[in-house]
CSV table of C-alpha atoms in Angstrom, one decimal:
chain,number,residue,atom,x,y,z
Z,19,MET,CA,0.1,0.0,-0.1
Z,20,ARG,CA,1.3,3.3,-0.9
Z,21,ILE,CA,1.5,6.2,1.6
Z,22,GLU,CA,-0.7,9.0,1.2
Z,23,ILE,CA,-1.1,12.1,3.2
Z,24,LYS,CA,-4.7,13.3,3.3
Z,25,HIS,CA,-5.4,17.2,4.4
Z,26,ALA,CA,-2.7,17.4,6.6
Z,27,THR,CA,-2.3,20.8,8.8
Z,28,LYS,CA,0.4,21.5,11.2
Z,29,GLN,CA,0.8,24.7,12.8
Z,30,PHE,CA,3.8,26.0,15.0
Z,31,GLY,CA,2.5,29.0,17.0
Z,32,GLU,CA,0.8,31.2,14.2
Z,33,LYS,CA,3.0,29.7,11.5
Z,34,PHE,CA,1.2,27.1,9.4
Z,35,VAL,CA,3.7,24.7,8.2
Z,36,LEU,CA,1.2,22.3,6.4
Z,37,ARG,CA,-2.2,23.6,5.6
Z,38,ASP,CA,-4.5,21.4,4.0
Z,39,PHE,CA,-1.4,19.4,2.4
Z,40,SER,CA,-2.3,16.1,0.5
Z,41,ALA,CA,0.2,14.1,-1.6
Z,42,LEU,CA,0.4,10.4,-2.8
Z,43,PHE,CA,3.7,8.8,-2.5
Z,44,PRO,CA,5.5,6.5,-4.9
Z,45,GLU,CA,5.7,2.9,-4.0
Z,46,LYS,CA,9.5,2.5,-4.2
Z,47,GLY,CA,12.7,4.2,-5.5
Z,48,VAL,CA,14.4,7.3,-4.4
Z,49,LEU,CA,12.3,10.3,-3.9
Z,50,CYS,CA,13.7,13.8,-3.5
Z,51,LEU,CA,12.1,16.5,-1.7
Z,52,PHE,CA,13.6,19.5,-2.9
Z,53,GLY,CA,13.1,22.9,-1.5
Z,54,PRO,CA,14.7,25.9,0.2
Z,55,SER,CA,15.7,25.8,3.9
Z,56,GLY,CA,12.5,26.1,6.0
Z,57,CYS,CA,9.9,25.3,3.8
Z,58,GLY,CA,8.3,22.5,5.9
Z,59,LYS,CA,10.0,19.3,4.4
Z,60,THR,CA,11.7,18.2,7.6
Z,61,THR,CA,8.2,18.6,9.4
Z,62,LEU,CA,6.6,16.7,6.4
Z,63,LEU,CA,8.9,14.1,7.2
Z,64,ASN,CA,8.8,14.1,11.1
Z,65,CYS,CA,5.2,14.0,10.7
Z,66,ILE,CA,5.4,10.6,8.6
Z,67,ALA,CA,7.6,9.2,11.1
Z,68,GLY,CA,5.0,9.8,13.8
Z,69,LEU,CA,7.9,12.2,15.6
Z,70,VAL,CA,5.6,14.9,15.3
Z,71,ARG,CA,1.7,14.7,15.5
Z,72,LEU,CA,-0.4,16.5,13.2
Z,73,ASP,CA,-3.1,19.0,14.1
Z,74,SER,CA,-5.6,17.7,11.5
Z,75,GLY,CA,-5.7,15.3,8.5
Z,76,GLU,CA,-4.0,11.9,8.2
Z,77,VAL,CA,-1.2,9.8,7.0
Z,78,THR,CA,-2.5,6.5,5.5
Z,79,GLY,CA,-0.8,3.5,4.3
Z,80,MET,CA,1.9,3.3,7.4
Z,81,GLU,CA,0.6,-0.2,8.6
Z,82,ASN,CA,3.5,-2.7,9.2
Z,83,ARG,CA,6.3,0.2,8.5
Z,84,ARG,CA,9.5,-0.3,10.0
Z,85,ILE,CA,11.0,3.1,9.5
Z,86,SER,CA,14.8,3.8,9.1
Z,87,PHE,CA,15.3,7.3,9.8
Z,88,LEU,CA,18.4,9.0,8.9
Z,89,PHE,CA,18.8,12.5,10.8
Z,90,GLN,CA,20.6,15.9,9.6
Z,91,GLU,CA,23.1,15.3,12.6
Z,92,ASP,CA,24.4,11.7,13.0
Z,93,ARG,CA,22.7,11.1,16.5
Z,94,LEU,CA,25.3,8.3,17.6
Z,95,LEU,CA,25.3,7.4,21.1
Z,96,PRO,CA,28.8,9.4,21.9
Z,97,TRP,CA,29.7,6.7,24.7
Z,98,VAL,CA,30.1,3.5,22.5
Z,99,SER,CA,31.8,2.6,19.5
Z,100,ALA,CA,30.7,2.5,16.0
Z,101,GLU,CA,29.8,-1.0,15.9
Z,102,GLU,CA,28.0,-1.0,19.2
Z,103,ASN,CA,26.0,2.2,17.9
Z,104,ILE,CA,25.0,-0.2,15.2
Z,105,ALA,CA,24.4,-3.1,17.2
Z,106,ALA,CA,22.2,-1.1,19.6
Z,107,VAL,CA,19.1,-1.3,17.0
Z,108,LEU,CA,19.5,-4.9,16.9
Z,109,ARG,CA,18.0,-7.8,19.1
Z,110,GLY,CA,19.1,-11.0,19.9
Z,111,SER,CA,22.4,-12.5,20.1
Z,112,ARG,CA,25.2,-9.8,21.1
Z,113,GLU,CA,27.7,-11.8,18.9
Z,114,ARG,CA,25.8,-12.0,15.9
Z,115,ASN,CA,24.6,-8.1,16.2
Z,116,LEU,CA,28.4,-7.1,16.3
Z,117,ARG,CA,29.2,-9.3,13.5
Z,118,GLU,CA,26.5,-7.6,11.3
Z,119,ALA,CA,27.6,-4.4,12.6
Z,120,ARG,CA,30.9,-4.7,11.3
Z,121,ALA,CA,29.9,-6.4,7.9
Z,122,LEU,CA,27.8,-3.1,7.6
Z,123,LEU,CA,30.6,-1.0,8.6
Z,124,VAL,CA,32.9,-2.6,5.7
Z,125,GLN,CA,30.3,-1.8,3.2
Z,126,VAL,CA,29.9,1.8,4.1
Z,127,GLY,CA,34.0,2.0,3.9
Z,128,LEU,CA,34.8,2.3,7.6
Z,129,ALA,CA,36.4,-1.2,8.0
Z,130,GLY,CA,38.9,0.0,10.3
Z,131,GLU,CA,36.9,1.9,12.6
Z,132,ALA,CA,34.6,-0.5,14.1
Z,133,ASP,CA,35.9,0.1,17.8
Z,134,LYS,CA,36.3,3.9,17.4
Z,135,ARG,CA,34.2,6.2,19.5
Z,136,PRO,CA,32.0,9.0,17.4
Z,137,HIS,CA,34.3,11.8,18.8
Z,138,GLU,CA,37.4,9.8,17.2
Z,139,LEU,CA,35.5,9.8,13.8
Z,140,SER,CA,35.5,12.7,11.2
Z,141,GLY,CA,31.7,14.0,10.3
Z,142,GLY,CA,31.7,12.2,7.2
Z,143,MET,CA,32.7,8.9,9.0
Z,144,ARG,CA,29.9,9.5,11.8
Z,145,GLN,CA,27.3,10.1,9.0
Z,146,ARG,CA,28.6,6.9,7.5
Z,147,VAL,CA,28.0,5.0,11.2
Z,148,ALA,CA,24.5,6.2,11.0
Z,149,ILE,CA,23.6,5.1,7.7
Z,150,ALA,CA,25.0,1.7,8.5
Z,151,ARG,CA,22.8,1.8,11.4
Z,152,ALA,CA,19.8,2.8,9.4
Z,153,LEU,CA,20.6,-0.2,7.1
Z,154,ALA,CA,21.0,-2.7,10.0
Z,155,PHE,CA,17.6,-1.6,11.4
Z,156,GLY,CA,16.5,-3.0,7.9
Z,157,GLY,CA,13.3,-0.8,7.9
Z,158,ASN,CA,11.1,-0.9,4.9
Z,159,LEU,CA,10.6,3.0,4.4
Z,160,TYR,CA,13.7,5.0,4.5
Z,161,LEU,CA,13.4,8.7,5.6
Z,162,MET,CA,16.7,10.9,5.2
Z,163,ASP,CA,16.8,14.6,6.5
Z,164,GLU,CA,19.8,15.8,4.6
Z,165,PRO,CA,22.2,13.2,5.7
Z,166,PHE,CA,24.8,13.4,3.2
Z,167,HIS,CA,25.6,17.1,3.4
Z,168,ALA,CA,29.2,15.9,4.9
Z,169,LEU,CA,29.9,13.8,1.9
Z,170,ASP,CA,31.4,14.4,-1.4
Z,171,ASP,CA,29.5,13.7,-4.7
Z,172,GLY,CA,31.3,10.0,-5.2
Z,173,SER,CA,30.5,9.3,-1.7
Z,174,LYS,CA,27.0,10.3,-1.7
Z,175,GLN,CA,26.3,8.1,-5.3
Z,176,GLU,CA,28.1,5.3,-3.7
Z,177,ILE,CA,25.8,5.3,-0.5
Z,178,ILE,CA,22.5,5.6,-2.6
Z,179,SER,CA,23.6,2.6,-4.7
Z,180,LEU,CA,24.3,0.9,-1.6
Z,181,PHE,CA,20.6,1.8,-0.6
Z,182,ARG,CA,19.3,0.6,-3.8
Z,183,GLU,CA,20.9,-2.5,-3.8
Z,184,LYS,CA,19.8,-3.7,-0.4
Z,185,THR,CA,16.3,-2.4,-0.2
Z,186,PRO,CA,15.1,-2.2,-3.9
Z,187,ASP,CA,11.4,-2.7,-2.6
Z,188,CYS,CA,11.5,0.1,-0.1
Z,189,LEU,CA,10.8,3.6,-0.5
Z,190,LYS,CA,13.5,6.1,0.1
Z,191,ILE,CA,12.3,9.9,0.7
Z,192,LEU,CA,15.3,12.4,0.7
Z,193,VAL,CA,15.2,15.6,1.9
Z,194,THR,CA,17.6,17.8,0.5
Z,195,HIS,CA,18.0,21.7,-0.2
Z,196,ASP,CA,20.9,21.0,-2.8
Z,197,LYS,CA,19.5,20.7,-6.4
Z,198,ARG,CA,22.5,18.9,-7.6
Z,199,GLU,CA,22.2,16.3,-5.0
Z,200,ALA,CA,18.6,15.9,-5.9
Z,201,GLU,CA,19.4,15.5,-9.6
Z,202,LEU,CA,22.2,13.1,-8.9
Z,203,LEU,CA,20.2,10.5,-6.6
Z,204,ALA,CA,16.8,10.7,-7.2
Z,205,ASP,CA,14.3,8.7,-9.3
Z,206,GLU,CA,11.8,11.4,-8.8
Z,207,ILE,CA,11.9,15.1,-7.5
Z,208,TRP,CA,9.0,17.2,-5.7
Z,209,ILE,CA,10.0,20.8,-6.1
Z,210,LEU,CA,8.6,22.3,-3.1
Z,211,GLU,CA,7.7,25.8,-1.7
Z,212,GLY,CA,6.6,26.9,1.7
Z,213,PRO,CA,5.5,27.7,4.4
Z,214,PRO,CA,2.9,26.5,4.0
Z,215,LEU,CA,4.3,23.6,1.9
Z,216,GLU,CA,3.3,23.0,-1.2
Z,217,ILE,CA,4.4,20.7,-4.3
Z,218,MET,CA,5.2,23.2,-7.3
Z,219,HIS,CA,6.6,20.6,-9.5
Z,220,ILE,CA,6.9,16.8,-10.1
Z,221,ILE,CA,10.2,15.6,-12.1
Z,222,THR,CA,10.1,11.9,-12.6
Z,223,LYS,CA,13.2,10.5,-14.3
Z,224,CYS,CA,13.6,7.2,-16.3
L,30,MET,CA,47.3,2.9,30.9
L,31,ILE,CA,50.9,2.9,29.6
L,32,PHE,CA,53.7,5.2,30.9
L,33,THR,CA,56.0,6.6,28.5
L,34,THR,CA,59.0,8.3,30.1
L,35,GLN,CA,57.3,11.6,29.5
L,36,ASN,CA,54.4,10.8,31.3
L,37,LYS,CA,56.2,9.3,34.0
L,38,LYS,CA,58.6,12.5,34.1
L,39,GLU,CA,55.4,14.3,34.3
L,40,PHE,CA,53.9,11.9,36.8
L,41,PHE,CA,56.9,12.6,39.4
L,42,ARG,CA,57.1,16.2,38.7
L,43,ARG,CA,53.3,16.6,39.9
L,44,THR,CA,53.8,14.3,42.9
L,45,ALA,CA,56.7,16.3,43.9
L,46,GLY,CA,54.8,19.2,43.8
L,47,LYS,CA,51.8,18.1,45.7
L,48,ILE,CA,54.5,16.8,48.5
L,49,ALA,CA,56.2,20.1,48.6
L,50,ALA,CA,52.7,21.8,48.9
L,51,ALA,CA,51.8,19.4,52.0
L,52,VAL,CA,55.1,20.2,53.5
L,53,PHE,CA,54.8,23.9,53.4
L,54,TRP,CA,51.3,23.9,54.9
L,55,ILE,CA,52.6,21.9,57.8
L,56,ALA,CA,55.5,23.9,58.3
L,57,VAL,CA,53.3,27.1,58.5
L,58,TRP,CA,51.2,25.1,61.0
L,59,GLU,CA,54.3,24.2,63.0
L,60,MET,CA,55.2,27.9,62.9
L,61,LEU,CA,52.2,29.1,64.2
L,62,CYS,CA,52.2,26.6,67.2
L,63,TYR,CA,55.8,28.0,68.0
L,64,ILE,CA,54.6,31.4,67.9
L,65,VAL,CA,51.4,30.9,69.9
L,66,LYS,CA,52.7,28.5,72.4
L,67,GLN,CA,49.5,27.5,73.9
L,68,GLU,CA,48.3,23.9,73.4
L,69,ILE,CA,44.9,24.9,74.5
L,70,LEU,CA,44.5,27.3,71.1
L,71,ILE,CA,46.7,25.4,68.6
L,72,VAL,CA,48.3,21.9,68.8
L,73,SER,CA,51.5,21.1,67.0
L,74,PRO,CA,51.6,18.5,63.9
L,75,VAL,CA,54.1,16.4,66.3
L,76,ARG,CA,51.8,16.4,69.2
L,77,VAL,CA,49.0,15.2,67.1
L,78,LEU,CA,50.6,12.3,65.7
L,79,VAL,CA,51.7,11.4,69.2
L,80,ARG,CA,48.1,11.7,70.6
L,81,LEU,CA,46.8,9.8,67.5
L,82,ARG,CA,49.2,6.9,68.4
L,83,GLU,CA,48.3,6.9,72.1
L,84,LEU,CA,44.5,6.7,71.1
L,85,SER,CA,45.0,4.1,68.3
L,86,GLY,CA,46.1,1.9,71.0
L,87,ASP,CA,42.8,1.7,72.4
L,88,ALA,CA,40.3,-0.6,71.1
L,89,SER,CA,37.4,1.6,71.6
L,90,PHE,CA,39.3,4.0,69.2
L,91,TRP,CA,38.6,1.7,66.4
L,92,VAL,CA,35.0,0.9,67.5
L,93,SER,CA,34.5,4.7,67.5
L,94,ALA,CA,35.9,5.4,63.9
L,95,LEU,CA,34.0,2.4,62.4
L,96,ASN,CA,30.8,3.4,64.2
L,97,SER,CA,31.0,7.0,62.4
L,98,MET,CA,32.2,5.5,59.4
L,99,LEU,CA,28.9,3.3,59.4
L,100,HIS,CA,26.9,6.3,60.2
L,101,VAL,CA,28.0,8.1,57.0
L,102,LEU,CA,27.9,5.3,54.9
L,103,ALA,CA,24.4,4.6,55.9
L,104,GLY,CA,23.0,8.2,55.9
L,105,PHE,CA,25.0,8.5,52.5
L,106,LEU,CA,23.5,5.4,50.8
L,107,LEU,CA,19.8,6.2,51.8
L,108,GLY,CA,20.2,9.7,50.6
L,109,VAL,CA,21.7,8.4,47.2
L,110,SER,CA,18.8,6.1,47.2
L,111,ALA,CA,16.0,8.5,47.9
L,112,GLY,CA,17.6,11.1,45.5
L,113,ILE,CA,17.6,8.7,42.5
L,114,VAL,CA,14.3,7.4,43.2
L,115,LEU,CA,12.7,11.0,43.8
L,116,ALA,CA,14.8,12.3,40.5
L,117,VAL,CA,13.0,9.5,38.4
L,118,LEU,CA,9.4,10.4,39.8
L,119,THR,CA,9.7,14.3,39.6
L,120,THR,CA,11.0,14.0,35.9
L,121,SER,CA,8.1,11.8,35.2
L,122,VAL,CA,5.5,13.3,36.8
L,123,ARG,CA,5.3,17.2,36.5
L,124,LEU,CA,2.6,17.3,39.4
L,125,LEU,CA,5.2,15.5,42.0
L,126,TYR,CA,7.8,18.1,41.2
L,127,ASP,CA,5.5,20.9,41.9
L,128,LEU,CA,4.6,19.5,45.0
L,129,LEU,CA,8.2,18.2,46.3
L,130,TYR,CA,9.9,21.7,45.1
L,131,PRO,CA,9.0,23.6,48.3
L,132,LEU,CA,9.9,21.0,50.7
L,133,VAL,CA,13.3,20.3,48.8
L,134,SER,CA,13.7,24.3,49.0
L,135,MET,CA,13.0,24.2,52.6
L,136,ILE,CA,15.2,21.2,53.7
L,137,LYS,CA,18.1,23.2,51.6
L,138,ALA,CA,17.8,26.3,53.7
L,139,THR,CA,17.3,25.0,57.0
L,140,PRO,CA,20.4,25.0,59.1
L,141,VAL,CA,21.6,21.6,59.5
L,142,VAL,CA,21.7,21.9,63.2
L,143,SER,CA,18.1,22.6,63.2
L,144,PHE,CA,17.3,19.2,62.0
L,145,ILE,CA,19.9,17.8,64.3
L,146,ILE,CA,18.2,19.3,67.6
L,147,LEU,CA,14.6,18.2,66.3
L,148,ALA,CA,16.0,14.6,65.3
L,149,LEU,CA,17.4,14.4,68.8
L,150,VAL,CA,13.6,14.8,69.9
L,151,TRP,CA,12.4,12.2,67.7
L,152,LEU,CA,15.0,9.5,67.3
L,153,ARG,CA,17.4,7.4,69.6
L,154,SER,CA,20.6,9.4,69.6
L,155,GLU,CA,22.5,6.9,67.8
L,156,GLN,CA,20.1,7.3,64.7
L,157,VAL,CA,20.4,10.9,64.7
L,158,PRO,CA,23.9,11.4,62.5
L,159,THR,CA,22.5,8.8,59.7
L,160,PHE,CA,19.2,10.5,59.8
L,161,THR,CA,20.5,14.1,59.3
L,162,ALA,CA,23.1,12.7,56.8
L,163,PHE,CA,20.5,11.4,54.8
L,164,LEU,CA,18.7,14.5,55.0
L,165,GLU,CA,21.5,16.6,53.3
L,166,VAL,CA,22.4,14.2,50.6
L,167,THR,CA,18.9,13.6,49.1
L,168,PRO,CA,18.4,17.0,48.0
L,169,ILE,CA,21.8,17.2,46.2
L,170,VAL,CA,21.5,13.6,44.5
L,171,LEU,CA,17.6,14.6,43.6
L,172,GLY,CA,18.8,18.1,42.3
L,173,ASN,CA,22.0,16.7,40.2
L,174,VAL,CA,20.1,13.6,38.8
L,175,MET,CA,17.2,15.5,38.1
L,176,ASN,CA,19.2,18.0,36.0
L,177,GLY,CA,21.1,15.1,34.3
L,178,ILE,CA,17.7,13.3,33.3
L,179,LEU,CA,16.3,16.8,31.9
L,180,LYS,CA,19.6,17.9,30.1
L,181,THR,CA,19.7,14.1,28.3
L,182,ASP,CA,20.2,15.0,24.4
L,183,SER,CA,16.4,15.3,23.1
L,184,GLY,CA,17.9,14.2,19.5
L,185,LEU,CA,19.2,10.7,21.1
L,186,LEU,CA,15.6,10.2,22.6
L,187,GLU,CA,14.2,10.9,19.4
L,188,MET,CA,16.7,8.4,18.0
L,189,ALA,CA,15.8,5.6,20.3
L,190,ARG,CA,12.3,6.1,19.7
L,191,VAL,CA,12.4,6.1,16.0
L,192,TYR,CA,14.9,2.9,16.3
L,193,ARG,CA,12.4,1.0,18.9
L,194,PHE,CA,14.8,1.1,21.8
L,195,GLY,CA,11.8,0.5,24.3
L,196,ARG,CA,12.2,1.5,27.8
L,197,ALA,CA,14.8,-0.7,29.1
L,198,ARG,CA,17.2,0.0,26.4
L,199,THR,CA,16.5,3.7,26.3
L,200,VAL,CA,17.1,4.0,30.2
L,201,ARG,CA,20.3,1.7,29.7
L,202,ARG,CA,21.6,3.4,26.3
L,203,VAL,CA,20.7,6.8,26.7
L,204,TYR,CA,19.6,8.1,30.0
L,205,ILE,CA,22.3,6.4,32.4
L,206,PRO,CA,25.4,7.4,30.2
L,207,SER,CA,24.2,10.8,30.4
L,208,VAL,CA,23.0,11.2,33.9
L,209,MET,CA,26.5,9.5,34.9
L,210,PRO,CA,28.5,12.6,35.2
L,211,TYR,CA,26.1,14.7,37.3
L,212,PHE,CA,25.8,11.7,39.5
L,213,THR,CA,29.3,11.4,40.3
L,214,ALA,CA,29.4,15.0,41.1
L,215,ALA,CA,26.6,14.6,43.4
L,216,CYS,CA,28.0,11.7,45.2
L,217,THR,CA,31.5,13.4,45.7
L,218,THR,CA,29.8,16.6,47.2
L,219,GLY,CA,27.2,14.3,49.1
L,220,MET,CA,30.0,12.0,50.5
L,221,GLY,CA,31.8,15.3,52.0
L,222,LEU,CA,28.5,16.6,53.1
L,223,ALA,CA,27.4,13.1,54.9
L,224,TRP,CA,30.7,13.3,56.8
L,225,LYS,CA,30.4,16.9,58.2
L,226,THR,CA,26.7,16.4,59.2
L,227,CYS,CA,27.3,13.0,60.8
L,228,ILE,CA,30.3,14.4,63.0
L,229,ALA,CA,28.1,17.7,63.8
L,230,ALA,CA,25.2,15.4,64.6
L,231,GLU,CA,27.2,13.1,66.6
L,232,VAL,CA,28.9,16.1,68.6
L,233,LEU,CA,25.5,17.5,69.6
L,234,ALA,CA,23.9,14.1,70.3
L,235,SER,CA,27.0,13.2,72.2
L,236,THR,CA,26.5,9.9,70.5
L,237,GLU,CA,28.4,7.0,72.5
L,238,PHE,CA,31.5,5.1,70.8
L,239,SER,CA,31.7,7.9,67.8
L,240,ILE,CA,34.0,10.1,66.6
L,241,GLY,CA,31.6,13.3,67.3
L,242,GLY,CA,31.1,11.8,70.9
L,243,HIS,CA,34.8,11.8,71.6
L,244,ILE,CA,35.0,15.6,69.7
L,245,TYR,CA,32.4,16.6,72.4
L,246,ASP,CA,34.5,15.0,75.4
L,247,SER,CA,37.5,17.2,74.1
L,248,LYS,CA,35.3,20.1,74.2
L,249,ILE,CA,34.3,19.4,77.7
L,250,TYR,CA,37.9,18.8,79.0
L,251,LEU,CA,39.3,21.4,76.7
L,252,GLU,CA,41.7,18.6,75.4
L,253,THR,CA,42.5,20.4,72.3
L,254,ALA,CA,45.2,17.8,71.0
L,255,ASP,CA,42.3,15.3,71.4
L,256,LEU,CA,40.1,17.7,69.0
L,257,PHE,CA,42.9,17.7,66.6
L,258,ALA,CA,43.7,14.4,66.6
L,259,TRP,CA,39.8,13.0,66.1
L,260,THR,CA,39.7,15.7,63.1
L,261,ALA,CA,42.5,14.3,61.4
L,262,VAL,CA,40.8,11.0,61.7
L,263,VAL,CA,37.7,12.4,59.9
L,264,VAL,CA,39.7,14.3,57.2
L,265,LEU,CA,41.7,11.1,56.4
L,266,MET,CA,38.6,8.6,56.3
L,267,SER,CA,36.4,11.1,54.4
L,268,VAL,CA,39.2,11.3,51.7
L,269,VAL,CA,39.9,7.6,51.8
L,270,LEU,CA,36.1,7.0,51.2
L,271,GLU,CA,35.6,9.5,48.5
L,272,ARG,CA,38.5,8.2,46.6
L,273,LEU,CA,37.1,4.4,46.9
L,274,MET,CA,33.8,5.5,45.7
L,275,VAL,CA,35.1,7.6,42.6
L,276,ALA,CA,37.2,4.3,41.8
L,277,LEU,CA,34.1,2.2,42.3
L,278,MET,CA,31.8,4.6,40.1
L,279,ARG,CA,34.8,5.0,37.4
L,280,LYS,CA,34.6,0.8,37.1
L,281,ILE,CA,30.9,0.8,37.0
L,282,GLY,CA,31.0,3.8,34.2
L,283,LYS,CA,33.2,2.0,32.1
L,284,LYS,CA,31.3,-1.1,32.3
L,285,TYR,CA,28.2,1.4,30.8
L,286,ASN,CA,30.6,3.2,28.4
L,287,ILE,CA,32.1,0.2,26.6
L,288,ASP,CA,29.5,-2.8,27.0
């Protein structure tokens, strides 16, 4: 079932970030939400994730959704190593979790950094750990809030290819205000303006 | 820890500095005694040592020291437990915070001797030191731990929610490590405070077989040497206990950091 937002309204104080906003999301692929800072795209993402509650309206098609959320910041636990950060979202045998964590770290290009703490890693490396964590959690919906700002073009493409390869049937919503990033990574781009958030234009590649 | 030559040099330099500072202050102390020349006002370090040796020959010395330490530990541990429980409750139930706030402010502002004298009316004299230490330690731990819980990174809490940590894992992985530095600070302050209040309570209650009881006697008989000797015992035990506690907490902290 596709995710759909119906007549969503969200107000912060006097400001309407969403006002009777409706949209039907694609079933899979990489969807870029492209728009200027503060237009309401992050709020939209948070509403889908259930981190922000709508004042009115609804999000449907969320049954049996397991969300892997990539935040703008890395949001790693500062007191444990990279591999422990990834294992923290897994359940079951600790040994197996750590093994899986290390395997994922290799895939995001951090083979030798498994036992380093976040403060020992660069910004780009921390973001890669967060990406590995999102993959480890194994959601069927990937919400990404400008997670690639610390990475160069090559790395962005590499990471997105990894997502495509590992999660071919899942929808990946990528929020960005970088036009080149949108063109580089997306299957479909929504050009947004706001607040209140509005879809100005939809570009479908293929 | 690996000691390189550089580290070793630095370590010896620091230790030498500490010893020099101690020697300096003992010399100042000795000088003062030499100038004042009245043992009832100030007692020389040598005399204190001699008196300590005399006192420690007696079994009651050890019983008293142990007793006081138990008073302190009991009061401290009760205070820490109550502080943690109250901090968790007040941060989860806003109403409880509003309810407890005036009480805690009142306890913080009340002179400790008022509690001691009141407790003397309520309780048996050997319970008074523990009770007052508990009263003084609780608000410190409560305030610090509460602060730590409230200052826990909301971004990490959101992450824990999205990745379905559940309550147990959120507490273990996010809250406890965040609160740990605040808790350690509260324990260090609380331990010093527990000693001070306990001894004060023992003096006022003239508790039998306790350091405070002996300090009370030294006041009655104007035995200033005894006062100095017993005070030295308190300082020593307080420092040792605090060090032990910090070492223990570091061990526990390490477990939560790495594991």
